[in-house]
Amino acid sequence: MTMKTGSAAVTGKGKKRLNGFLRFVRTVIILALILGITGGIAVAAVNIAVIGTAKKTILTPDEAEKLEGVDCIIVLGCQVKKDVPSDMLYDRIVTGVDLYRRGVSEVLFMSGDSRMKHYDEVGVMKRVACEKGVPEDAVDCDGYGLSTYDSIYRAAKLYGCKKAVIVTQEYHLYRAVYIAKKMGLEAYGVSASIRRYRGQKFQNAREAAARVKDFAFSLIVPDAEMGLEVWKPAETASRAAVSGGKLTFFRLPSHKTRLCD
């Protein structure tokens, strides 16, 4: 009888431990679900806010053509391979060129990552634009546009841009225009979504998260990764000149120094 009682006691303790563990697991699962649902709602709310704010000033090329006093057309960079633009980047460039030809602005401003000689987004962007007939002295570049936020931050705070038309694909355009508005720019956007792109579903998911990140950045306004350092590749300078401690857009003859060659 003593042995059976002991065995029953041990079994009872085991059941209590198991039940306690199961309760713990259940609590963790419930908390995870609550956090997941709350996080999902927050992400959705931010995305709705970003898209809703920017959508009001997303224009067609015909509508953009009617704008006046646009400082520059900002073309945002993306991947290049062996000096060849990706489909997305090519479509951004040709859209920017089209807007330039329509007279939307006298300055086509290429912003992307050109920190390394073997990877030069803005150099490729400028080359393609010039091949399509845009004069060299109409193209300015910033090779320190390492992200969407950095590109807009530097355009506003370093180059003194006040009114701009931003060019990128539609899924990306909402965030870019939103950031620009929060930086105090009079910002408009024109979509470069000319075709279907490989990996678009992944890009959409990534963009949903990026909107949350830049929504927060627009509230705290951190410095760009390269700060306000002027990008000067070898043997190039700038058409943007220092004025009152800031760089401002203005036109100079082609023989003058410029930011991008």
Short mmCIF file of N, CA and C in Angstrom, two decimals, residues 28-186:
data_model
loop_
_atom_site.label_atom_id
_atom_site.label_comp_id
_atom_site.label_asym_id
_atom_site.label_seq_id
_atom_site.Cartn_x
_atom_site.Cartn_y
_atom_site.Cartn_z
N VAL A 28 2.11 31.90 -23.35
CA VAL A 28 3.07 32.45 -24.32
C VAL A 28 2.42 32.58 -25.69
N ILE A 29 1.68 31.56 -26.10
CA ILE A 29 1.02 31.58 -27.41
C ILE A 29 -0.01 32.71 -27.48
N ILE A 30 -0.79 32.87 -26.40
CA ILE A 30 -1.80 33.93 -26.37
C ILE A 30 -1.15 35.30 -26.45
N LEU A 31 -0.06 35.49 -25.67
CA LEU A 31 0.66 36.77 -25.71
C LEU A 31 1.25 37.04 -27.09
N ALA A 32 1.80 35.98 -27.69
CA ALA A 32 2.37 36.13 -29.04
C ALA A 32 1.30 36.53 -30.05
N LEU A 33 0.13 35.91 -29.91
CA LEU A 33 -0.98 36.24 -30.81
C LEU A 33 -1.43 37.68 -30.62
N ILE A 34 -1.52 38.10 -29.34
CA ILE A 34 -1.93 39.47 -29.04
C ILE A 34 -0.93 40.47 -29.62
N LEU A 35 0.37 40.18 -29.38
CA LEU A 35 1.41 41.07 -29.90
C LEU A 35 1.41 41.08 -31.43
N GLY A 36 1.22 39.89 -32.01
CA GLY A 36 1.19 39.80 -33.47
C GLY A 36 0.04 40.58 -34.07
N ILE A 37 -1.13 40.42 -33.46
CA ILE A 37 -2.31 41.14 -33.96
C ILE A 37 -2.14 42.65 -33.78
N THR A 38 -1.64 43.04 -32.58
CA THR A 38 -1.42 44.46 -32.31
C THR A 38 -0.39 45.05 -33.28
N GLY A 39 0.70 44.29 -33.47
CA GLY A 39 1.74 44.74 -34.40
C GLY A 39 1.21 44.85 -35.81
N GLY A 40 0.41 43.87 -36.22
CA GLY A 40 -0.17 43.89 -37.56
C GLY A 40 -1.07 45.09 -37.76
N ILE A 41 -1.87 45.40 -36.74
CA ILE A 41 -2.75 46.56 -36.82
C ILE A 41 -1.93 47.85 -36.92
N ALA A 42 -0.84 47.92 -36.13
CA ALA A 42 0.01 49.11 -36.15
C ALA A 42 0.67 49.29 -37.51
N VAL A 43 1.18 48.20 -38.08
CA VAL A 43 1.81 48.26 -39.40
C VAL A 43 0.80 48.70 -40.45
N ALA A 44 -0.40 48.13 -40.37
CA ALA A 44 -1.45 48.49 -41.33
C ALA A 44 -1.83 49.96 -41.19
N ALA A 45 -1.93 50.44 -39.95
CA ALA A 45 -2.31 51.83 -39.71
C ALA A 45 -1.26 52.79 -40.27
N VAL A 46 0.01 52.47 -40.04
CA VAL A 46 1.09 53.32 -40.56
C VAL A 46 1.08 53.34 -42.08
N ASN A 47 0.91 52.17 -42.69
CA ASN A 47 0.89 52.10 -44.15
C ASN A 47 -0.27 52.90 -44.73
N ILE A 48 -1.43 52.81 -44.08
CA ILE A 48 -2.59 53.58 -44.54
C ILE A 48 -2.31 55.08 -44.43
N ALA A 49 -1.66 55.49 -43.33
CA ALA A 49 -1.34 56.90 -43.13
C ALA A 49 -0.35 57.41 -44.17
N VAL A 50 0.69 56.62 -44.42
CA VAL A 50 1.71 57.02 -45.40
C VAL A 50 1.11 57.13 -46.80
N ILE A 51 0.39 56.09 -47.20
CA ILE A 51 -0.22 56.09 -48.54
C ILE A 51 -1.25 57.20 -48.68
N GLY A 52 -2.07 57.37 -47.64
CA GLY A 52 -3.11 58.40 -47.69
C GLY A 52 -2.55 59.80 -47.80
N THR A 53 -1.44 60.06 -47.09
CA THR A 53 -0.82 61.39 -47.13
C THR A 53 -0.20 61.67 -48.49
N ALA A 54 0.48 60.67 -49.04
CA ALA A 54 1.22 60.87 -50.30
C ALA A 54 0.33 60.82 -51.53
N LYS A 55 -0.72 60.03 -51.46
CA LYS A 55 -1.54 59.77 -52.65
C LYS A 55 -2.12 61.04 -53.25
N LYS A 56 -2.34 62.03 -52.41
CA LYS A 56 -2.96 63.28 -52.87
C LYS A 56 -2.10 64.01 -53.91
N THR A 57 -0.79 63.78 -53.87
CA THR A 57 0.09 64.51 -54.80
C THR A 57 0.86 63.56 -55.73
N ILE A 58 0.31 62.38 -55.96
CA ILE A 58 0.85 61.49 -57.00
C ILE A 58 0.18 61.90 -58.31
N LEU A 59 0.98 62.29 -59.28
CA LEU A 59 0.45 62.86 -60.51
C LEU A 59 0.77 62.00 -61.73
N THR A 60 0.03 62.21 -62.78
CA THR A 60 0.39 61.65 -64.08
C THR A 60 1.42 62.60 -64.72
N PRO A 61 2.17 62.15 -65.72
CA PRO A 61 3.10 63.06 -66.40
C PRO A 61 2.40 64.31 -66.94
N ASP A 62 1.20 64.15 -67.47
CA ASP A 62 0.46 65.30 -68.00
C ASP A 62 0.15 66.31 -66.89
N GLU A 63 -0.21 65.81 -65.72
CA GLU A 63 -0.50 66.69 -64.59
C GLU A 63 0.77 67.37 -64.08
N ALA A 64 1.86 66.61 -64.03
CA ALA A 64 3.13 67.17 -63.57
C ALA A 64 3.62 68.29 -64.49
N GLU A 65 3.29 68.16 -65.76
CA GLU A 65 3.71 69.15 -66.76
C GLU A 65 3.15 70.53 -66.47
N LYS A 66 2.06 70.59 -65.72
CA LYS A 66 1.41 71.86 -65.42
C LYS A 66 2.01 72.55 -64.18
N LEU A 67 2.88 71.85 -63.46
CA LEU A 67 3.50 72.44 -62.27
C LEU A 67 4.45 73.56 -62.67
N GLU A 68 4.64 74.51 -61.77
CA GLU A 68 5.57 75.62 -62.01
C GLU A 68 6.56 75.71 -60.87
N GLY A 69 7.76 76.19 -61.17
CA GLY A 69 8.76 76.44 -60.14
C GLY A 69 9.32 75.20 -59.48
N VAL A 70 9.39 74.09 -60.21
CA VAL A 70 9.93 72.84 -59.65
C VAL A 70 11.46 72.92 -59.67
N ASP A 71 12.08 72.80 -58.50
CA ASP A 71 13.54 72.88 -58.41
C ASP A 71 14.23 71.75 -59.16
N CYS A 72 13.70 70.55 -59.01
CA CYS A 72 14.35 69.41 -59.66
C CYS A 72 13.41 68.22 -59.74
N ILE A 73 13.75 67.33 -60.65
CA ILE A 73 13.10 66.03 -60.75
C ILE A 73 14.04 65.04 -60.07
N ILE A 74 13.63 64.49 -58.94
CA ILE A 74 14.48 63.56 -58.20
C ILE A 74 14.21 62.14 -58.67
N VAL A 75 15.23 61.51 -59.25
CA VAL A 75 15.12 60.11 -59.67
C VAL A 75 15.88 59.27 -58.65
N LEU A 76 15.18 58.38 -57.98
CA LEU A 76 15.78 57.57 -56.92
C LEU A 76 16.46 56.33 -57.51
N GLY A 77 17.67 56.07 -57.04
CA GLY A 77 18.46 54.97 -57.56
C GLY A 77 18.04 53.61 -57.04
N CYS A 78 18.48 52.59 -57.73
CA CYS A 78 18.38 51.21 -57.26
C CYS A 78 19.42 50.38 -58.00
N GLN A 79 19.30 49.10 -57.98
CA GLN A 79 20.38 48.20 -58.37
C GLN A 79 20.87 48.38 -59.81
N VAL A 80 22.21 48.30 -59.93
CA VAL A 80 22.84 48.20 -61.25
C VAL A 80 23.73 46.97 -61.24
N LYS A 81 23.92 46.37 -62.40
CA LYS A 81 24.80 45.21 -62.54
C LYS A 81 25.73 45.43 -63.71
N LYS A 82 27.02 45.50 -63.40
CA LYS A 82 28.04 45.71 -64.43
C LYS A 82 27.71 46.93 -65.29
N ASP A 83 27.39 48.01 -64.61
CA ASP A 83 27.09 49.28 -65.27
C ASP A 83 25.83 49.24 -66.14
N VAL A 84 24.97 48.26 -65.88
CA VAL A 84 23.69 48.17 -66.59
C VAL A 84 22.57 48.36 -65.57
N PRO A 85 21.65 49.28 -65.80
CA PRO A 85 20.58 49.49 -64.82
C PRO A 85 19.59 48.33 -64.80
N SER A 86 19.08 48.02 -63.62
CA SER A 86 18.01 47.03 -63.51
C SER A 86 16.78 47.57 -64.23
N ASP A 87 15.81 46.70 -64.47
CA ASP A 87 14.57 47.14 -65.13
C ASP A 87 13.92 48.29 -64.38
N MET A 88 13.87 48.15 -63.05
CA MET A 88 13.25 49.21 -62.24
C MET A 88 13.99 50.53 -62.42
N LEU A 89 15.31 50.48 -62.35
CA LEU A 89 16.08 51.72 -62.46
C LEU A 89 15.96 52.32 -63.86
N TYR A 90 16.01 51.48 -64.87
CA TYR A 90 15.88 51.98 -66.24
C TYR A 90 14.55 52.71 -66.42
N ASP A 91 13.49 52.14 -65.89
CA ASP A 91 12.17 52.77 -66.03
C ASP A 91 12.09 54.08 -65.26
N ARG A 92 12.79 54.16 -64.14
CA ARG A 92 12.84 55.43 -63.40
C ARG A 92 13.56 56.49 -64.22
N ILE A 93 14.67 56.09 -64.84
CA ILE A 93 15.45 57.05 -65.64
C ILE A 93 14.63 57.58 -66.81
N VAL A 94 14.00 56.67 -67.57
CA VAL A 94 13.26 57.12 -68.76
C VAL A 94 12.04 57.96 -68.37
N THR A 95 11.46 57.67 -67.21
CA THR A 95 10.35 58.50 -66.73
C THR A 95 10.85 59.89 -66.37
N GLY A 96 12.01 59.95 -65.69
CA GLY A 96 12.61 61.24 -65.37
C GLY A 96 12.96 62.03 -66.62
N VAL A 97 13.51 61.34 -67.62
CA VAL A 97 13.86 61.99 -68.89
C VAL A 97 12.60 62.55 -69.56
N ASP A 98 11.52 61.78 -69.53
CA ASP A 98 10.26 62.24 -70.13
C ASP A 98 9.78 63.52 -69.44
N LEU A 99 9.86 63.55 -68.12
CA LEU A 99 9.43 64.75 -67.39
C LEU A 99 10.33 65.94 -67.71
N TYR A 100 11.62 65.68 -67.85
CA TYR A 100 12.55 66.75 -68.23
C TYR A 100 12.18 67.31 -69.60
N ARG A 101 11.92 66.44 -70.55
CA ARG A 101 11.55 66.88 -71.90
C ARG A 101 10.26 67.68 -71.90
N ARG A 102 9.37 67.35 -70.97
CA ARG A 102 8.10 68.07 -70.87
C ARG A 102 8.27 69.44 -70.22
N GLY A 103 9.46 69.72 -69.72
CA GLY A 103 9.72 71.01 -69.10
C GLY A 103 9.29 71.12 -67.65
N VAL A 104 9.13 69.97 -66.99
CA VAL A 104 8.72 69.99 -65.57
C VAL A 104 9.77 70.69 -64.72
N SER A 105 11.05 70.48 -65.02
CA SER A 105 12.15 71.16 -64.33
C SER A 105 13.36 71.19 -65.24
N GLU A 106 14.27 72.13 -64.98
CA GLU A 106 15.51 72.22 -65.76
C GLU A 106 16.60 71.33 -65.18
N VAL A 107 16.34 70.73 -64.02
CA VAL A 107 17.35 69.91 -63.35
C VAL A 107 16.84 68.50 -63.13
N LEU A 108 17.60 67.54 -63.61
CA LEU A 108 17.32 66.12 -63.38
C LEU A 108 18.32 65.66 -62.33
N PHE A 109 17.82 65.34 -61.14
CA PHE A 109 18.69 65.05 -59.99
C PHE A 109 18.69 63.55 -59.70
N MET A 110 19.82 62.91 -59.94
CA MET A 110 19.97 61.47 -59.72
C MET A 110 20.53 61.22 -58.33
N SER A 111 19.85 60.43 -57.53
CA SER A 111 20.31 60.15 -56.18
C SER A 111 20.38 58.65 -55.95
N GLY A 112 21.57 58.17 -55.58
CA GLY A 112 21.74 56.74 -55.36
C GLY A 112 23.06 56.45 -54.68
N ASP A 113 23.46 55.22 -54.67
CA ASP A 113 24.67 54.78 -53.99
C ASP A 113 25.83 54.69 -54.98
N SER A 114 26.78 55.58 -54.83
CA SER A 114 27.97 55.56 -55.69
C SER A 114 29.22 55.78 -54.86
N ARG A 115 29.27 55.12 -53.72
CA ARG A 115 30.44 55.27 -52.85
C ARG A 115 31.67 54.56 -53.38
N MET A 116 31.47 53.51 -54.17
CA MET A 116 32.59 52.69 -54.63
C MET A 116 32.73 52.78 -56.15
N LYS A 117 33.97 52.74 -56.63
CA LYS A 117 34.23 52.88 -58.06
C LYS A 117 33.58 51.77 -58.87
N HIS A 118 33.53 50.57 -58.29
CA HIS A 118 33.00 49.43 -59.04
C HIS A 118 31.47 49.32 -58.94
N TYR A 119 30.85 50.23 -58.19
CA TYR A 119 29.39 50.23 -58.10
C TYR A 119 28.92 51.68 -58.11
N ASP A 120 28.39 52.12 -59.23
CA ASP A 120 28.11 53.54 -59.43
C ASP A 120 26.70 53.74 -59.98
N GLU A 121 25.73 53.79 -59.08
CA GLU A 121 24.34 53.95 -59.52
C GLU A 121 24.13 55.26 -60.27
N VAL A 122 24.56 56.37 -59.67
CA VAL A 122 24.26 57.66 -60.29
C VAL A 122 25.02 57.87 -61.60
N GLY A 123 26.21 57.27 -61.70
CA GLY A 123 26.95 57.36 -62.95
C GLY A 123 26.21 56.68 -64.08
N VAL A 124 25.66 55.50 -63.78
CA VAL A 124 24.86 54.77 -64.77
C VAL A 124 23.60 55.56 -65.12
N MET A 125 22.97 56.11 -64.10
CA MET A 125 21.74 56.88 -64.31
C MET A 125 21.98 58.09 -65.21
N LYS A 126 23.07 58.79 -64.94
CA LYS A 126 23.38 59.96 -65.75
C LYS A 126 23.72 59.56 -67.18
N ARG A 127 24.50 58.50 -67.33
CA ARG A 127 24.89 58.06 -68.68
C ARG A 127 23.67 57.74 -69.54
N VAL A 128 22.73 56.99 -68.95
CA VAL A 128 21.52 56.61 -69.70
C VAL A 128 20.70 57.85 -70.06
N ALA A 129 20.57 58.77 -69.11
CA ALA A 129 19.80 59.99 -69.37
C ALA A 129 20.43 60.81 -70.50
N CYS A 130 21.76 60.92 -70.47
CA CYS A 130 22.45 61.68 -71.52
C CYS A 130 22.36 60.97 -72.87
N GLU A 131 22.39 59.64 -72.85
CA GLU A 131 22.23 58.89 -74.10
C GLU A 131 20.86 59.14 -74.72
N LYS A 132 19.91 59.50 -73.88
CA LYS A 132 18.55 59.76 -74.36
C LYS A 132 18.32 61.24 -74.65
N GLY A 133 19.41 62.00 -74.68
CA GLY A 133 19.32 63.37 -75.14
C GLY A 133 19.30 64.46 -74.09
N VAL A 134 19.38 64.10 -72.81
CA VAL A 134 19.42 65.13 -71.77
C VAL A 134 20.83 65.74 -71.74
N PRO A 135 20.97 67.05 -71.80
CA PRO A 135 22.29 67.67 -71.75
C PRO A 135 23.01 67.35 -70.43
N GLU A 136 24.31 67.19 -70.51
CA GLU A 136 25.08 66.86 -69.30
C GLU A 136 24.89 67.89 -68.21
N ASP A 137 24.85 69.16 -68.60
CA ASP A 137 24.75 70.20 -67.58
C ASP A 137 23.36 70.33 -66.98
N ALA A 138 22.43 69.48 -67.42
CA ALA A 138 21.09 69.45 -66.82
C ALA A 138 20.96 68.35 -65.79
N VAL A 139 22.01 67.55 -65.63
CA VAL A 139 21.95 66.40 -64.72
C VAL A 139 22.88 66.63 -63.53
N ASP A 140 22.32 66.61 -62.34
CA ASP A 140 23.11 66.64 -61.10
C ASP A 140 22.96 65.30 -60.41
N CYS A 141 23.95 64.94 -59.62
CA CYS A 141 23.92 63.64 -58.94
C CYS A 141 24.36 63.74 -57.49
N ASP A 142 23.83 62.86 -56.68
CA ASP A 142 24.27 62.69 -55.30
C ASP A 142 24.54 61.22 -55.07
N GLY A 143 25.80 60.85 -54.99
CA GLY A 143 26.17 59.45 -54.81
C GLY A 143 26.10 58.97 -53.39
N TYR A 144 25.60 59.83 -52.49
CA TYR A 144 25.42 59.44 -51.10
C TYR A 144 23.94 59.25 -50.76
N GLY A 145 23.13 59.05 -51.77
CA GLY A 145 21.71 58.74 -51.53
C GLY A 145 21.58 57.25 -51.25
N LEU A 146 21.99 56.84 -50.07
CA LEU A 146 22.12 55.41 -49.75
C LEU A 146 20.79 54.75 -49.42
N SER A 147 19.78 55.53 -49.21
CA SER A 147 18.44 55.00 -48.93
C SER A 147 17.43 56.05 -49.38
N THR A 148 16.17 55.68 -49.39
CA THR A 148 15.13 56.65 -49.75
C THR A 148 15.17 57.84 -48.80
N TYR A 149 15.26 57.56 -47.52
CA TYR A 149 15.30 58.62 -46.51
C TYR A 149 16.51 59.52 -46.74
N ASP A 150 17.68 58.91 -46.94
CA ASP A 150 18.90 59.70 -47.14
C ASP A 150 18.81 60.58 -48.38
N SER A 151 18.26 60.04 -49.46
CA SER A 151 18.14 60.81 -50.70
C SER A 151 17.30 62.06 -50.49
N ILE A 152 16.16 61.90 -49.83
CA ILE A 152 15.27 63.04 -49.62
C ILE A 152 15.85 64.00 -48.59
N TYR A 153 16.40 63.46 -47.52
CA TYR A 153 17.01 64.27 -46.46
C TYR A 153 18.08 65.19 -47.05
N ARG A 154 18.96 64.62 -47.86
CA ARG A 154 20.07 65.38 -48.42
C ARG A 154 19.59 66.38 -49.48
N ALA A 155 18.60 65.99 -50.27
CA ALA A 155 18.05 66.92 -51.26
C ALA A 155 17.49 68.16 -50.58
N ALA A 156 16.83 67.96 -49.44
CA ALA A 156 16.22 69.07 -48.71
C ALA A 156 17.23 69.87 -47.91
N LYS A 157 18.05 69.18 -47.13
CA LYS A 157 18.89 69.87 -46.15
C LYS A 157 20.27 70.25 -46.67
N LEU A 158 20.76 69.55 -47.68
CA LEU A 158 22.07 69.88 -48.23
C LEU A 158 21.97 70.71 -49.50
N TYR A 159 21.07 70.30 -50.39
CA TYR A 159 20.99 70.96 -51.69
C TYR A 159 19.89 72.01 -51.79
N GLY A 160 19.19 72.22 -50.69
CA GLY A 160 18.24 73.32 -50.63
C GLY A 160 17.01 73.17 -51.50
N CYS A 161 16.66 71.95 -51.84
CA CYS A 161 15.48 71.72 -52.67
C CYS A 161 14.20 72.03 -51.88
N LYS A 162 13.32 72.78 -52.49
CA LYS A 162 12.06 73.17 -51.84
C LYS A 162 10.84 72.55 -52.52
N LYS A 163 10.93 72.38 -53.82
CA LYS A 163 9.80 71.85 -54.58
C LYS A 163 10.34 70.83 -55.57
N ALA A 164 9.83 69.61 -55.51
CA ALA A 164 10.39 68.54 -56.33
C ALA A 164 9.32 67.58 -56.82
N VAL A 165 9.62 66.97 -57.95
CA VAL A 165 8.84 65.83 -58.44
C VAL A 165 9.72 64.60 -58.29
N ILE A 166 9.24 63.62 -57.56
CA ILE A 166 10.02 62.41 -57.27
C ILE A 166 9.58 61.30 -58.20
N VAL A 167 10.56 60.56 -58.73
CA VAL A 167 10.27 59.48 -59.67
C VAL A 167 10.78 58.15 -59.13
N THR A 168 9.88 57.19 -59.02
CA THR A 168 10.21 55.81 -58.67
C THR A 168 8.96 54.97 -58.96
N GLN A 169 9.05 53.66 -58.67
CA GLN A 169 7.86 52.82 -58.90
C GLN A 169 6.76 53.17 -57.90
N GLU A 170 5.52 52.88 -58.28
CA GLU A 170 4.37 53.30 -57.48
C GLU A 170 4.43 52.78 -56.04
N TYR A 171 4.78 51.51 -55.86
CA TYR A 171 4.79 50.93 -54.51
C TYR A 171 5.76 51.68 -53.60
N HIS A 172 6.80 52.24 -54.18
CA HIS A 172 7.86 52.94 -53.45
C HIS A 172 7.60 54.44 -53.36
N LEU A 173 6.80 54.93 -54.28
CA LEU A 173 6.58 56.37 -54.41
C LEU A 173 5.88 56.98 -53.21
N TYR A 174 4.93 56.24 -52.63
CA TYR A 174 4.19 56.76 -51.48
C TYR A 174 5.14 57.12 -50.33
N ARG A 175 6.07 56.23 -50.05
CA ARG A 175 7.01 56.48 -48.94
C ARG A 175 7.93 57.66 -49.26
N ALA A 176 8.43 57.71 -50.48
CA ALA A 176 9.34 58.79 -50.86
C ALA A 176 8.66 60.15 -50.75
N VAL A 177 7.45 60.25 -51.26
CA VAL A 177 6.72 61.52 -51.21
C VAL A 177 6.36 61.87 -49.76
N TYR A 178 5.99 60.86 -48.98
CA TYR A 178 5.66 61.09 -47.57
C TYR A 178 6.86 61.68 -46.82
N ILE A 179 8.03 61.07 -47.01
CA ILE A 179 9.24 61.57 -46.36
C ILE A 179 9.49 63.02 -46.76
N ALA A 180 9.38 63.28 -48.06
CA ALA A 180 9.65 64.63 -48.56
C ALA A 180 8.70 65.66 -47.94
N LYS A 181 7.44 65.31 -47.83
CA LYS A 181 6.47 66.22 -47.21
C LYS A 181 6.84 66.50 -45.76
N LYS A 182 7.26 65.46 -45.05
CA LYS A 182 7.63 65.62 -43.65
C LYS A 182 8.92 66.42 -43.50
N MET A 183 9.74 66.46 -44.57
CA MET A 183 10.96 67.27 -44.58
C MET A 183 10.67 68.72 -44.94
N GLY A 184 9.41 69.01 -45.22
CA GLY A 184 9.03 70.37 -45.55
C GLY A 184 9.04 70.71 -47.02
N LEU A 185 9.25 69.71 -47.89
CA LEU A 185 9.24 69.96 -49.32
C LEU A 185 7.81 70.03 -49.85
N GLU A 186 7.63 70.81 -50.89
CA GLU A 186 6.41 70.71 -51.68
C GLU A 186 6.69 69.59 -52.67
#
